[in-house]
C-alpha atoms as a PDB file:
ATOM      1  CA  MET A   1       0.000   0.000   0.000  1.00  0.00           C
ATOM      2  CA  ILE A   2       1.275   3.506  -0.855  1.00  0.00           C
ATOM      3  CA  GLN A   3       0.357   6.088   1.779  1.00  0.00           C
ATOM      4  CA  GLN A   4       0.600   9.865   1.761  1.00  0.00           C
ATOM      5  CA  SER A   5       2.747  11.697   4.294  1.00  0.00           C
ATOM      6  CA  LEU A   6       3.932  15.249   4.848  1.00  0.00           C
ATOM      7  CA  PHE A   7       6.976  14.361   2.800  1.00  0.00           C
ATOM      8  CA  GLY A   8       5.138  12.775  -0.132  1.00  0.00           C
ATOM      9  CA  GLU A   9       4.324   9.151  -0.897  1.00  0.00           C
ATOM     10  CA  VAL A  10       5.567   6.431   1.424  1.00  0.00           C
ATOM     11  CA  ASP A  11       5.595   2.883   0.062  1.00  0.00           C
ATOM     12  CA  ASP A  12       4.929   0.490   2.960  1.00  0.00           C
ATOM     13  CA  ARG A  13       4.649  -2.622   0.814  1.00  0.00           C
ATOM     14  CA  PRO A  14       6.996  -5.464   1.853  1.00  0.00           C
ATOM     15  CA  ARG A  15      10.252  -5.409  -0.035  1.00  0.00           C
ATOM     16  CA  MET A  16      11.393  -8.220  -2.310  1.00  0.00           C
ATOM     17  CA  VAL A  17      14.410 -10.082  -1.012  1.00  0.00           C
ATOM     18  CA  ASN A  18      17.640  -9.553  -2.908  1.00  0.00           C
ATOM     19  CA  VAL A  19      18.632 -13.195  -3.407  1.00  0.00           C
ATOM     20  CA  ALA A  20      22.234 -12.120  -3.956  1.00  0.00           C
ATOM     21  CA  SER A  21      22.301 -11.283  -0.241  1.00  0.00           C
ATOM     22  CA  VAL A  22      21.424 -14.886   0.710  1.00  0.00           C
ATOM     23  CA  PRO A  23      24.236 -17.477   0.938  1.00  0.00           C
ATOM     24  CA  GLN A  24      24.000 -19.816  -2.052  1.00  0.00           C
ATOM     25  CA  ARG A  25      24.539 -23.260  -0.540  1.00  0.00           C
ATOM     26  CA  SER A  26      22.815 -25.710  -2.883  1.00  0.00           C
ATOM     27  CA  PRO A  27      24.527 -27.460  -5.817  1.00  0.00           C
ATOM     28  CA  PHE A  28      21.234 -27.211  -7.715  1.00  0.00           C
ATOM     29  CA  ARG A  29      19.681 -24.566  -9.914  1.00  0.00           C
ATOM     30  CA  TYR A  30      16.212 -25.525  -8.799  1.00  0.00           C
ATOM     31  CA  PRO A  31      12.991 -24.285 -10.440  1.00  0.00           C
ATOM     32  CA  GLY A  32      10.724 -23.046  -7.695  1.00  0.00           C
ATOM     33  CA  GLY A  33      13.673 -22.797  -5.307  1.00  0.00           C
ATOM     34  CA  LYS A  34      13.183 -20.886  -2.070  1.00  0.00           C
ATOM     35  CA  THR A  35      16.348 -18.795  -1.778  1.00  0.00           C
ATOM     36  CA  TRP A  36      14.155 -15.675  -1.739  1.00  0.00           C
ATOM     37  CA  PHE A  37      12.319 -17.040   1.310  1.00  0.00           C
ATOM     38  CA  VAL A  38      15.387 -17.574   3.514  1.00  0.00           C
ATOM     39  CA  PRO A  39      15.098 -14.294   5.520  1.00  0.00           C
ATOM     40  CA  ARG A  40      11.456 -15.156   6.325  1.00  0.00           C
ATOM     41  CA  LEU A  41      12.487 -18.679   7.294  1.00  0.00           C
ATOM     42  CA  ARG A  42      14.941 -17.271   9.828  1.00  0.00           C
ATOM     43  CA  ASP A  43      12.240 -15.020  11.282  1.00  0.00           C
ATOM     44  CA  TRP A  44       9.831 -17.916  11.627  1.00  0.00           C
ATOM     45  CA  LEU A  45      12.278 -20.205  13.404  1.00  0.00           C
ATOM     46  CA  ARG A  46      13.562 -17.469  15.697  1.00  0.00           C
ATOM     47  CA  HIS A  47       9.991 -16.757  16.802  1.00  0.00           C
ATOM     48  CA  GLN A  48       9.481 -20.350  17.927  1.00  0.00           C
ATOM     49  CA  PRO A  49       9.100 -20.655  21.731  1.00  0.00           C
ATOM     50  CA  TYR A  50      12.080 -23.022  21.763  1.00  0.00           C
ATOM     51  CA  ARG A  51      14.740 -24.223  19.365  1.00  0.00           C
ATOM     52  CA  PRO A  52      13.179 -27.016  17.249  1.00  0.00           C
ATOM     53  CA  ALA A  53      14.593 -30.479  17.817  1.00  0.00           C
ATOM     54  CA  LEU A  54      13.982 -31.304  14.160  1.00  0.00           C
ATOM     55  CA  LEU A  55      12.999 -29.472  10.990  1.00  0.00           C
ATOM     56  CA  VAL A  56      11.416 -31.667   8.333  1.00  0.00           C
ATOM     57  CA  GLU A  57      11.343 -30.574   4.689  1.00  0.00           C
ATOM     58  CA  PRO A  58       8.981 -33.046   2.965  1.00  0.00           C
ATOM     59  CA  PHE A  59       9.546 -31.638  -0.559  1.00  0.00           C
ATOM     60  CA  THR A  60      13.297 -30.979  -0.442  1.00  0.00           C
ATOM     61  CA  GLY A  61      14.138 -30.337  -4.092  1.00  0.00           C
ATOM     62  CA  GLY A  62      17.174 -28.068  -4.199  1.00  0.00           C
ATOM     63  CA  GLY A  63      17.360 -28.090  -0.418  1.00  0.00           C
ATOM     64  CA  ILE A  64      18.112 -24.426   0.296  1.00  0.00           C
ATOM     65  CA  VAL A  65      15.805 -24.395   3.339  1.00  0.00           C
ATOM     66  CA  SER A  66      17.291 -27.536   4.903  1.00  0.00           C
ATOM     67  CA  LEU A  67      20.821 -26.373   4.179  1.00  0.00           C
ATOM     68  CA  THR A  68      20.214 -22.931   5.659  1.00  0.00           C
ATOM     69  CA  VAL A  69      18.771 -24.416   8.842  1.00  0.00           C
ATOM     70  CA  ALA A  70      21.713 -26.813   9.193  1.00  0.00           C
ATOM     71  CA  PHE A  71      24.443 -24.259   8.422  1.00  0.00           C
ATOM     72  CA  GLU A  72      22.944 -21.589  10.678  1.00  0.00           C
ATOM     73  CA  GLN A  73      21.985 -24.081  13.423  1.00  0.00           C
ATOM     74  CA  LEU A  74      18.370 -22.943  13.508  1.00  0.00           C
ATOM     75  CA  ALA A  75      17.274 -26.436  14.605  1.00  0.00           C
ATOM     76  CA  ASP A  76      19.099 -29.327  16.245  1.00  0.00           C
ATOM     77  CA  ARG A  77      18.684 -31.603  13.230  1.00  0.00           C
ATOM     78  CA  VAL A  78      17.229 -31.529   9.731  1.00  0.00           C
ATOM     79  CA  LEU A  79      15.392 -34.261   7.834  1.00  0.00           C
ATOM     80  CA  MET A  80      15.317 -33.914   4.042  1.00  0.00           C
ATOM     81  CA  ILE A  81      12.698 -35.877   2.088  1.00  0.00           C
ATOM     82  CA  GLU A  82      12.616 -36.165  -1.700  1.00  0.00           C
ATOM     83  CA  LEU A  83      10.750 -38.603  -3.942  1.00  0.00           C
ATOM     84  CA  ASP A  84      12.498 -37.975  -7.276  1.00  0.00           C
ATOM     85  CA  GLU A  85      15.166 -40.672  -7.637  1.00  0.00           C
ATOM     86  CA  ASP A  86      17.640 -38.462  -9.498  1.00  0.00           C
ATOM     87  CA  VAL A  87      17.463 -35.568  -7.043  1.00  0.00           C
ATOM     88  CA  ALA A  88      17.469 -38.079  -4.204  1.00  0.00           C
ATOM     89  CA  ALA A  89      20.725 -39.562  -5.529  1.00  0.00           C
ATOM     90  CA  VAL A  90      22.530 -36.269  -4.905  1.00  0.00           C
ATOM     91  CA  TRP A  91      21.413 -35.946  -1.288  1.00  0.00           C
ATOM     92  CA  GLN A  92      21.928 -39.661  -0.653  1.00  0.00           C
ATOM     93  CA  SER A  93      25.468 -39.506  -2.042  1.00  0.00           C
ATOM     94  CA  ILE A  94      26.320 -36.571   0.214  1.00  0.00           C
ATOM     95  CA  GLN A  95      24.890 -38.435   3.203  1.00  0.00           C
ATOM     96  CA  ASP A  96      26.990 -41.472   2.227  1.00  0.00           C
ATOM     97  CA  GLY A  97      30.198 -39.420   2.316  1.00  0.00           C
ATOM     98  CA  GLU A  98      30.600 -39.079  -1.461  1.00  0.00           C
ATOM     99  CA  ALA A  99      30.654 -35.259  -1.604  1.00  0.00           C
ATOM    100  CA  ASP A 100      34.415 -35.133  -2.192  1.00  0.00           C
ATOM    101  CA  TRP A 101      34.135 -37.705  -4.997  1.00  0.00           C
ATOM    102  CA  LEU A 102      31.406 -35.617  -6.625  1.00  0.00           C
ATOM    103  CA  ALA A 103      33.505 -32.474  -6.254  1.00  0.00           C
ATOM    104  CA  GLU A 104      36.500 -34.097  -7.949  1.00  0.00           C
ATOM    105  CA  ARG A 105      34.296 -35.531 -10.715  1.00  0.00           C
ATOM    106  CA  ILE A 106      32.885 -32.070 -11.396  1.00  0.00           C
ATOM    107  CA  LEU A 107      36.317 -30.410 -11.407  1.00  0.00           C
ATOM    108  CA  ALA A 108      37.675 -32.999 -13.844  1.00  0.00           C
ATOM    109  CA  PHE A 109      34.774 -32.836 -16.304  1.00  0.00           C
ATOM    110  CA  GLU A 110      35.534 -31.105 -19.607  1.00  0.00           C
ATOM    111  CA  MET A 111      32.432 -29.131 -20.521  1.00  0.00           C
ATOM    112  CA  SER A 112      31.216 -29.485 -24.100  1.00  0.00           C
ATOM    113  CA  LEU A 113      27.953 -30.466 -25.726  1.00  0.00           C
ATOM    114  CA  GLU A 114      29.514 -33.702 -26.945  1.00  0.00           C
ATOM    115  CA  ASN A 115      30.810 -34.681 -23.497  1.00  0.00           C
ATOM    116  CA  VAL A 116      27.506 -33.810 -21.843  1.00  0.00           C
ATOM    117  CA  THR A 117      25.528 -35.806 -24.394  1.00  0.00           C
ATOM    118  CA  ASP A 118      27.839 -38.831 -24.111  1.00  0.00           C
ATOM    119  CA  THR A 119      27.784 -38.784 -20.300  1.00  0.00           C
ATOM    120  CA  LEU A 120      24.019 -38.497 -20.047  1.00  0.00           C
ATOM    121  CA  ALA A 121      23.539 -41.307 -22.569  1.00  0.00           C
ATOM    122  CA  GLN A 122      25.272 -43.746 -20.226  1.00  0.00           C
ATOM    123  CA  GLU A 123      23.266 -45.654 -17.633  1.00  0.00           C
ATOM    124  CA  PRO A 124      24.614 -44.884 -14.143  1.00  0.00           C
ATOM    125  CA  THR A 125      26.126 -47.853 -12.324  1.00  0.00           C
ATOM    126  CA  SER A 126      26.038 -46.376  -8.815  1.00  0.00           C
ATOM    127  CA  THR A 127      24.200 -43.810  -6.723  1.00  0.00           C
ATOM    128  CA  ARG A 128      27.116 -41.388  -6.920  1.00  0.00           C
ATOM    129  CA  GLU A 129      27.261 -41.697 -10.717  1.00  0.00           C
ATOM    130  CA  ARG A 130      23.539 -40.970 -10.857  1.00  0.00           C
ATOM    131  CA  ALA A 131      24.149 -37.982  -8.587  1.00  0.00           C
ATOM    132  CA  PHE A 132      26.825 -36.599 -10.912  1.00  0.00           C
ATOM    133  CA  ARG A 133      24.572 -37.034 -13.951  1.00  0.00           C
ATOM    134  CA  THR A 134      21.764 -35.238 -12.086  1.00  0.00           C
ATOM    135  CA  ILE A 135      23.981 -32.249 -11.287  1.00  0.00           C
ATOM    136  CA  LEU A 136      25.244 -32.218 -14.877  1.00  0.00           C
ATOM    137  CA  ARG A 137      21.699 -32.282 -16.263  1.00  0.00           C
ATOM    138  CA  ASN A 138      20.533 -29.650 -13.800  1.00  0.00           C
ATOM    139  CA  ARG A 139      23.362 -27.322 -14.816  1.00  0.00           C
ATOM    140  CA  THR A 140      23.036 -27.796 -18.580  1.00  0.00           C
ATOM    141  CA  LEU A 141      19.268 -28.011 -19.095  1.00  0.00           C
ATOM    142  CA  HIS A 142      17.235 -24.864 -19.627  1.00  0.00           C
ATOM    143  CA  GLY A 143      16.175 -23.359 -16.290  1.00  0.00           C
ATOM    144  CA  GLY A 144      17.626 -26.317 -14.402  1.00  0.00           C
ATOM    145  CA  ILE A 145      14.403 -28.208 -15.160  1.00  0.00           C
ATOM    146  CA  LEU A 146      14.862 -31.972 -14.738  1.00  0.00           C
ATOM    147  CA  ALA A 147      11.373 -32.996 -15.844  1.00  0.00           C
ATOM    148  CA  PRO A 148      11.001 -35.060 -19.031  1.00  0.00           C
ATOM    149  CA  GLY A 149      11.109 -32.938 -22.181  1.00  0.00           C
ATOM    150  CA  SER A 150      13.527 -30.330 -20.834  1.00  0.00           C
ATOM    151  CA  ARG A 151      16.105 -29.132 -23.372  1.00  0.00           C
ATOM    152  CA  PHE A 152      19.715 -28.085 -23.218  1.00  0.00           C
ATOM    153  CA  ILE A 153      20.687 -24.467 -22.733  1.00  0.00           C
ATOM    154  CA  LYS A 154      21.333 -22.872 -26.125  1.00  0.00           C
ATOM    155  CA  ARG A 155      22.481 -19.288 -25.855  1.00  0.00           C
ATOM    156  CA  GLY A 156      22.871 -19.239 -22.093  1.00  0.00           C
ATOM    157  CA  GLU A 157      24.256 -16.552 -19.812  1.00  0.00           C
ATOM    158  CA  SER A 158      26.204 -13.921 -21.779  1.00  0.00           C
ATOM    159  CA  GLY A 159      26.011 -16.181 -24.818  1.00  0.00           C
ATOM    160  CA  LYS A 160      28.263 -18.824 -23.223  1.00  0.00           C
ATOM    161  CA  GLY A 161      26.064 -21.688 -24.330  1.00  0.00           C
ATOM    162  CA  ILE A 162      25.679 -25.021 -22.586  1.00  0.00           C
ATOM    163  CA  GLY A 163      28.429 -24.322 -20.073  1.00  0.00           C
ATOM    164  CA  SER A 164      27.101 -20.955 -18.953  1.00  0.00           C
ATOM    165  CA  ARG A 165      25.740 -22.385 -15.681  1.00  0.00           C
ATOM    166  CA  TRP A 166      28.591 -24.825 -15.068  1.00  0.00           C
ATOM    167  CA  TYR A 167      30.775 -23.402 -12.306  1.00  0.00           C
ATOM    168  CA  PRO A 168      32.940 -26.367 -11.280  1.00  0.00           C
ATOM    169  CA  THR A 169      34.965 -24.600  -8.583  1.00  0.00           C
ATOM    170  CA  THR A 170      31.841 -23.140  -6.997  1.00  0.00           C
ATOM    171  CA  LEU A 171      29.966 -26.448  -7.161  1.00  0.00           C
ATOM    172  CA  ALA A 172      32.881 -28.351  -5.666  1.00  0.00           C
ATOM    173  CA  LYS A 173      33.111 -25.886  -2.782  1.00  0.00           C
ATOM    174  CA  ARG A 174      29.379 -26.098  -2.067  1.00  0.00           C
ATOM    175  CA  LEU A 175      29.498 -29.876  -1.952  1.00  0.00           C
ATOM    176  CA  ARG A 176      32.499 -29.894   0.369  1.00  0.00           C
ATOM    177  CA  ASP A 177      30.910 -27.274   2.587  1.00  0.00           C
ATOM    178  CA  ILE A 178      27.762 -29.414   2.908  1.00  0.00           C
ATOM    179  CA  ASP A 179      29.956 -32.386   3.756  1.00  0.00           C
ATOM    180  CA  GLN A 180      31.270 -30.467   6.768  1.00  0.00           C
ATOM    181  CA  ILE A 181      27.799 -30.208   8.329  1.00  0.00           C
ATOM    182  CA  ARG A 182      26.263 -33.480   7.137  1.00  0.00           C
ATOM    183  CA  GLU A 183      26.080 -34.866  10.683  1.00  0.00           C
ATOM    184  CA  HIS A 184      23.232 -32.373  11.208  1.00  0.00           C
ATOM    185  CA  LEU A 185      21.421 -33.597   8.078  1.00  0.00           C
ATOM    186  CA  ARG A 186      19.540 -36.792   7.393  1.00  0.00           C
ATOM    187  CA  PHE A 187      18.093 -37.727   4.036  1.00  0.00           C
ATOM    188  CA  GLU A 188      15.367 -40.204   3.104  1.00  0.00           C
ATOM    189  CA  GLN A 189      13.856 -40.875  -0.287  1.00  0.00           C
ATOM    190  CA  GLY A 190      10.151 -41.078   0.335  1.00  0.00           C
ATOM    191  CA  ASP A 191       6.630 -39.720   0.201  1.00  0.00           C
ATOM    192  CA  ALA A 192       5.892 -36.350   1.804  1.00  0.00           C
ATOM    193  CA  LEU A 193       2.420 -37.229   3.083  1.00  0.00           C
ATOM    194  CA  ALA A 194       3.709 -40.362   4.793  1.00  0.00           C
ATOM    195  CA  VAL A 195       6.428 -38.363   6.536  1.00  0.00           C
ATOM    196  CA  LEU A 196       3.903 -35.829   7.827  1.00  0.00           C
ATOM    197  CA  GLU A 197       1.842 -38.687   9.229  1.00  0.00           C
ATOM    198  CA  HIS A 198       4.911 -40.235  10.880  1.00  0.00           C
ATOM    199  CA  TYR A 199       5.828 -37.056  12.790  1.00  0.00           C
ATOM    200  CA  ARG A 200       2.239 -35.897  13.364  1.00  0.00           C
ATOM    201  CA  ASP A 201       2.214 -36.185  17.160  1.00  0.00           C
ATOM    202  CA  ASP A 202       5.655 -34.756  17.957  1.00  0.00           C
ATOM    203  CA  PRO A 203       5.425 -31.115  19.139  1.00  0.00           C
ATOM    204  CA  ASN A 204       9.222 -30.719  18.920  1.00  0.00           C
ATOM    205  CA  VAL A 205       9.223 -31.117  15.132  1.00  0.00           C
ATOM    206  CA  VAL A 206       8.570 -28.214  12.759  1.00  0.00           C
ATOM    207  CA  PHE A 207       7.861 -28.478   9.040  1.00  0.00           C
ATOM    208  CA  PHE A 208       8.662 -26.374   6.004  1.00  0.00           C
ATOM    209  CA  ILE A 209       6.351 -27.502   3.202  1.00  0.00           C
ATOM    210  CA  ASP A 210       6.788 -26.360  -0.398  1.00  0.00           C
ATOM    211  CA  PRO A 211       4.671 -28.666  -2.588  1.00  0.00           C
ATOM    212  CA  PRO A 212       4.430 -28.744  -6.393  1.00  0.00           C
ATOM    213  CA  TYR A 213       2.194 -25.913  -7.547  1.00  0.00           C
ATOM    214  CA  THR A 214      -0.609 -27.916  -9.135  1.00  0.00           C
ATOM    215  CA  ALA A 215      -3.643 -26.917  -7.041  1.00  0.00           C
ATOM    216  CA  GLY A 216      -6.689 -26.015  -9.110  1.00  0.00           C
ATOM    217  CA  GLY A 217      -5.192 -27.500 -12.266  1.00  0.00           C
ATOM    218  CA  LYS A 218      -2.121 -25.253 -12.308  1.00  0.00           C
ATOM    219  CA  LYS A 219       0.491 -26.411 -14.844  1.00  0.00           C
ATOM    220  CA  ALA A 220       3.695 -25.045 -13.284  1.00  0.00           C
ATOM    221  CA  GLY A 221       4.394 -28.102 -11.157  1.00  0.00           C
ATOM    222  CA  GLN A 222       3.623 -30.468 -14.010  1.00  0.00           C
ATOM    223  CA  ARG A 223       6.076 -28.660 -16.264  1.00  0.00           C
ATOM    224  CA  LEU A 224       8.883 -28.424 -13.705  1.00  0.00           C
ATOM    225  CA  TYR A 225       8.867 -31.718 -11.814  1.00  0.00           C
ATOM    226  CA  ARG A 226       8.659 -35.417 -12.575  1.00  0.00           C
ATOM    227  CA  HIS A 227       6.559 -36.136  -9.462  1.00  0.00           C
ATOM    228  CA  PHE A 228       3.980 -33.372  -9.684  1.00  0.00           C
ATOM    229  CA  GLU A 229       0.786 -35.186  -8.721  1.00  0.00           C
ATOM    230  CA  LEU A 230      -0.372 -34.359  -5.201  1.00  0.00           C
ATOM    231  CA  ASP A 231      -3.648 -34.510  -3.286  1.00  0.00           C
ATOM    232  CA  HIS A 232      -3.668 -30.955  -1.939  1.00  0.00           C
ATOM    233  CA  GLN A 233      -6.776 -31.593   0.154  1.00  0.00           C
ATOM    234  CA  THR A 234      -4.984 -34.417   1.966  1.00  0.00           C
ATOM    235  CA  LEU A 235      -1.889 -32.261   2.438  1.00  0.00           C
ATOM    236  CA  PHE A 236      -3.956 -29.600   4.216  1.00  0.00           C
ATOM    237  CA  GLU A 237      -5.668 -32.286   6.300  1.00  0.00           C
ATOM    238  CA  ARG A 238      -2.289 -33.674   7.402  1.00  0.00           C
ATOM    239  CA  CYS A 239      -1.042 -30.198   8.293  1.00  0.00           C
ATOM    240  CA  ALA A 240      -4.126 -29.571  10.428  1.00  0.00           C
ATOM    241  CA  GLN A 241      -3.261 -32.691  12.447  1.00  0.00           C
ATOM    242  CA  LEU A 242       0.377 -31.743  13.169  1.00  0.00           C
ATOM    243  CA  LYS A 243       1.259 -31.079  16.792  1.00  0.00           C
ATOM    244  CA  GLY A 244       4.364 -29.147  15.758  1.00  0.00           C
ATOM    245  CA  ASP A 245       4.385 -25.822  13.932  1.00  0.00           C
ATOM    246  CA  PHE A 246       4.558 -25.579  10.147  1.00  0.00           C
ATOM    247  CA  ILE A 247       4.565 -23.147   7.283  1.00  0.00           C
ATOM    248  CA  MET A 248       3.628 -23.823   3.684  1.00  0.00           C
ATOM    249  CA  THR A 249       4.525 -21.840   0.586  1.00  0.00           C
ATOM    250  CA  TYR A 250       2.061 -22.007  -2.289  1.00  0.00           C
ATOM    251  CA  ASP A 251       1.096 -20.278  -5.495  1.00  0.00           C
ATOM    252  CA  HIS A 252      -1.272 -17.350  -5.021  1.00  0.00           C
ATOM    253  CA  ALA A 253      -4.391 -19.148  -6.254  1.00  0.00           C
ATOM    254  CA  GLU A 254      -8.039 -18.913  -5.237  1.00  0.00           C
ATOM    255  CA  GLU A 255      -8.222 -22.668  -4.675  1.00  0.00           C
ATOM    256  CA  VAL A 256      -5.316 -22.527  -2.232  1.00  0.00           C
ATOM    257  CA  LYS A 257      -6.838 -19.635  -0.297  1.00  0.00           C
ATOM    258  CA  ALA A 258     -10.108 -21.543  -0.023  1.00  0.00           C
ATOM    259  CA  LEU A 259      -8.299 -24.564   1.413  1.00  0.00           C
ATOM    260  CA  ALA A 260      -6.496 -22.341   3.916  1.00  0.00           C
ATOM    261  CA  ARG A 261      -9.829 -20.902   5.079  1.00  0.00           C
ATOM    262  CA  GLN A 262     -11.373 -24.355   5.262  1.00  0.00           C
ATOM    263  CA  TYR A 263      -8.772 -25.500   7.787  1.00  0.00           C
ATOM    264  CA  GLY A 264      -8.579 -22.246   9.717  1.00  0.00           C
ATOM    265  CA  PHE A 265      -5.078 -21.359   8.562  1.00  0.00           C
ATOM    266  CA  VAL A 266      -3.700 -17.866   7.978  1.00  0.00           C
ATOM    267  CA  ALA A 267      -2.453 -16.926   4.497  1.00  0.00           C
ATOM    268  CA  LYS A 268      -0.275 -13.956   3.651  1.00  0.00           C
ATOM    269  CA  PRO A 269       0.965 -12.867   0.210  1.00  0.00           C
ATOM    270  CA  ILE A 270       4.699 -12.347  -0.129  1.00  0.00           C
ATOM    271  CA  PRO A 271       6.453 -10.640  -3.059  1.00  0.00           C
ATOM    272  CA  MET A 272       9.114 -12.494  -5.025  1.00  0.00           C
ATOM    273  CA  LYS A 273      10.461 -12.790  -8.549  1.00  0.00           C
ATOM    274  CA  ASN A 274      10.070 -15.784 -10.820  1.00  0.00           C
ATOM    275  CA  THR A 275      12.765 -17.410 -12.961  1.00  0.00           C
ATOM    276  CA  HIS A 276      12.353 -14.655 -15.563  1.00  0.00           C
ATOM    277  CA  HIS A 277      12.724 -11.942 -12.863  1.00  0.00           C
ATOM    278  CA  ALA A 278       9.088 -10.900 -13.217  1.00  0.00           C
ATOM    279  CA  PRO A 279       7.528  -9.688  -9.924  1.00  0.00           C
ATOM    280  CA  MET A 280       4.783 -11.895  -8.524  1.00  0.00           C
ATOM    281  CA  THR A 281       3.416 -13.070  -5.189  1.00  0.00           C
ATOM    282  CA  GLU A 282       3.271 -16.420  -3.467  1.00  0.00           C
ATOM    283  CA  LEU A 283       1.350 -17.391  -0.348  1.00  0.00           C
ATOM    284  CA  VAL A 284       2.781 -18.235   3.034  1.00  0.00           C
ATOM    285  CA  ILE A 285       0.326 -20.364   5.033  1.00  0.00           C
ATOM    286  CA  GLY A 286       0.400 -21.360   8.683  1.00  0.00           C
ATOM    287  CA  ARG A 287      -1.525 -21.389  11.940  1.00  0.00           C
ATOM    288  CA  ASN A 288      -0.010 -18.140  13.170  1.00  0.00           C
ATOM    289  CA  LEU A 289       1.885 -15.703  10.971  1.00  0.00           C
ATOM    290  CA  ASP A 290       2.040 -12.792  13.412  1.00  0.00           C
ATOM    291  CA  TRP A 291       5.826 -12.851  13.047  1.00  0.00           C
ATOM    292  CA  MET A 292       5.323 -11.542   9.487  1.00  0.00           C
ATOM    293  CA  VAL A 293       4.509  -8.136  10.890  1.00  0.00           C
ATOM    294  CA  ASP A 294       4.886  -6.253   7.604  1.00  0.00           C
ATOM    295  CA  ILE A 295       2.274  -8.246   5.673  1.00  0.00           C
ATOM    296  CA  ARG A 296      -1.472  -8.375   6.240  1.00  0.00           C
ATOM    297  CA  SER A 297      -3.471 -11.594   6.061  1.00  0.00           C
ATOM    298  CA  ILE A 298      -5.642 -12.254   3.050  1.00  0.00           C
ATOM    299  CA  ALA A 299      -9.388 -11.797   3.576  1.00  0.00           C
ATOM    300  CA  ASP A 300     -10.698 -12.499   0.088  1.00  0.00           C
ATOM    301  CA  GLN A 301     -13.969 -14.256  -0.657  1.00  0.00           C
ATOM    302  CA  PRO A 302     -13.655 -18.023  -1.163  1.00  0.00           C
ATOM    303  CA  ALA A 303     -13.044 -19.365  -4.640  1.00  0.00           C
ATOM    304  CA  ARG A 304     -16.122 -20.812  -6.318  1.00  0.00           C
ATOM    305  CA  TYR A 305     -14.410 -22.795  -9.037  1.00  0.00           C
ATOM    306  CA  GLY A 306     -11.521 -25.144  -9.605  1.00  0.00           C
ATOM    307  CA  LEU A 307     -11.721 -27.162  -6.376  1.00  0.00           C
ATOM    308  CA  ALA A 308     -12.774 -30.753  -6.176  1.00  0.00           C
ATOM    309  CA  PRO A 309     -16.406 -30.942  -4.971  1.00  0.00           C
ATOM    310  CA  ARG A 310     -15.437 -32.176  -1.477  1.00  0.00           C
ATOM    311  CA  ALA A 311     -12.964 -29.346  -0.919  1.00  0.00           C
ATOM    312  CA  LEU A 312     -15.214 -26.687  -2.423  1.00  0.00           C
ATOM    313  CA  SER A 313     -18.277 -27.648  -0.396  1.00  0.00           C
ATOM    314  CA  HIS A 314     -16.292 -27.594   2.849  1.00  0.00           C
ATOM    315  CA  ALA A 315     -14.726 -24.251   1.980  1.00  0.00           C
ATOM    316  CA  LEU A 316     -18.083 -22.653   1.240  1.00  0.00           C
ATOM    317  CA  GLU A 317     -19.795 -24.135   4.317  1.00  0.00           C
ATOM    318  CA  ASN A 318     -17.054 -22.781   6.567  1.00  0.00           C
ATOM    319  CA  ASN A 319     -17.556 -19.273   5.232  1.00  0.00           C
ATOM    320  CA  HIS A 320     -21.279 -19.050   6.031  1.00  0.00           C
END
């Protein structure tokens, strides 16, 4: 909102985070990554009544949230969950002590379209080989998108072509840095909803939940991720049952706001920029977002389209 003052207009809208000011810790270029959310993550965890014993990230992806929490010791331990077998191979390899091997493999790789094509055509014979191929694909495919149908970078950054996002020294350092704090991290390849159910009754566990953006038929998650199908109604149900605190980040969609209202959650819009640097907003959802003092809660009317009948009927009943 822009308000008038004696000295002219004062813009009191929340500022977008300069992602360059956030430590870049992940080896991934991850579509839908949450680097821009890191300052808010710190605020949330520091407003907890006690230091969390465990932070669970059920949709880990590029892992910037889990890594930030581990590096900055914002919780005692971190549990990373990821279903995609290729992404999982990277985190599993690091957990298995293979970060230095990956770093050396990256430093030794000679970047060219021919070498990339030949390497990716080979079937991996180990988890660490699969992890290297995943990092290579992530760094040479357009937008870092690993979903089927993604294509190689053509022009790239400053016209550097397929190698424009391949920074071997930087990647090697990030992997070795993660290796130094891996005793605070645990990784499991698995299903997010099952993990939420497993830790449902533990009040000492907090959750950062960033699901694929497919609510209401949205296509972004389908385009970006291999495992994009998710029962959003069930996700909200599981969150309502958690004894520990949680926050969710979601696309700013009417269907999502209706689900938040249905379960009595608070939703606040937060400014960010997408992959193409266009300004947009996402939603932060939780039981109590008073720590986000600069952003007002959403009080829109419920959506009347796009939800499954069960979700829509509940959302409308709860608003009358």
